[in-house]
Amino acid sequence: MENPHEQVQNALLSRIITNIEKLNEAVIVLNKTLQDVNRENMNVELLSQMWENYQRNVLFNLESTDSLEKPL
């Protein structure tokens, strides 16, 4: 005679394993998507750094030539 508790536990373990497998697949997809987003954001970050350097250089040049005017 089979133990009914063992059958319930086996069914639960089977469901848990199935859910964990689905979770792992979802995490893999999420990681790939995050990698794609990070790769795309690299261009934005580079542009931001270039713009910041440009602003600093413009400010330095305006101050060094006494061309910097007060804001309106």
Coordinates of C-alpha atoms in Angstrom, one line a residue:
M1 CA 0.0 0.0 0.0
E2 CA 1.4 3.4 -1.0
N3 CA 1.7 6.2 1.4
P4 CA -0.8 9.0 0.5
H5 CA 1.4 11.6 2.1
E6 CA 4.3 10.5 -0.1
Q7 CA 2.1 10.9 -3.2
V8 CA 1.1 14.4 -2.2
Q9 CA 4.8 15.3 -1.5
N10 CA 5.9 13.9 -4.8
A11 CA 3.2 15.9 -6.6
L12 CA 4.2 19.1 -4.7
L13 CA 7.9 18.5 -5.5
S14 CA 7.0 18.0 -9.1
R15 CA 5.1 21.3 -9.2
I16 CA 8.0 23.1 -7.4
I17 CA 10.6 21.7 -9.9
T18 CA 8.4 22.7 -12.9
N19 CA 8.0 26.2 -11.4
I20 CA 11.7 26.6 -10.7
E21 CA 12.5 25.6 -14.3
K22 CA 10.1 28.2 -15.6
L23 CA 11.6 30.8 -13.2
N24 CA 15.1 29.9 -14.4
E25 CA 14.0 30.4 -18.0
A26 CA 12.4 33.8 -17.2
V27 CA 15.6 34.9 -15.4
I28 CA 17.7 33.9 -18.4
V29 CA 15.4 36.0 -20.7
L30 CA 15.6 38.9 -18.2
N31 CA 19.4 38.8 -18.0
K32 CA 19.6 38.8 -21.8
T33 CA 17.2 41.7 -22.0
L34 CA 19.2 43.7 -19.4
Q35 CA 22.4 43.0 -21.3
D36 CA 20.8 44.4 -24.5
V37 CA 19.5 47.5 -22.5
N38 CA 23.0 48.1 -21.0
R39 CA 24.6 47.8 -24.4
E40 CA 22.2 50.3 -25.9
N41 CA 22.7 52.7 -22.9
M42 CA 26.5 52.7 -23.5
N43 CA 26.0 55.1 -26.4
V44 CA 23.9 57.4 -24.3
E45 CA 26.5 57.4 -21.5
L46 CA 29.2 58.2 -24.0
L47 CA 27.3 61.1 -25.4
S48 CA 26.6 62.4 -21.9
Q49 CA 30.3 62.3 -21.0
M50 CA 31.1 64.1 -24.3
W51 CA 28.5 66.8 -23.6
E52 CA 29.8 67.3 -20.1
N53 CA 33.3 67.7 -21.3
Y54 CA 32.1 70.1 -24.0
Q55 CA 30.3 72.2 -21.4
R56 CA 33.4 72.3 -19.1
N57 CA 35.6 73.4 -22.0
V58 CA 33.2 76.1 -23.1
L59 CA 32.9 77.4 -19.6
F60 CA 36.7 77.4 -19.2
N61 CA 37.2 79.2 -22.5
L62 CA 34.5 81.8 -21.8
E63 CA 36.0 82.5 -18.4
S64 CA 39.5 82.7 -19.7
T65 CA 38.5 85.2 -22.4
D66 CA 36.3 87.2 -20.1
S67 CA 33.4 86.5 -22.4
L68 CA 31.1 84.9 -19.9
E69 CA 27.9 86.9 -19.4
K70 CA 25.6 86.7 -16.5
P71 CA 22.3 84.8 -17.1
L72 CA 19.2 86.9 -17.9

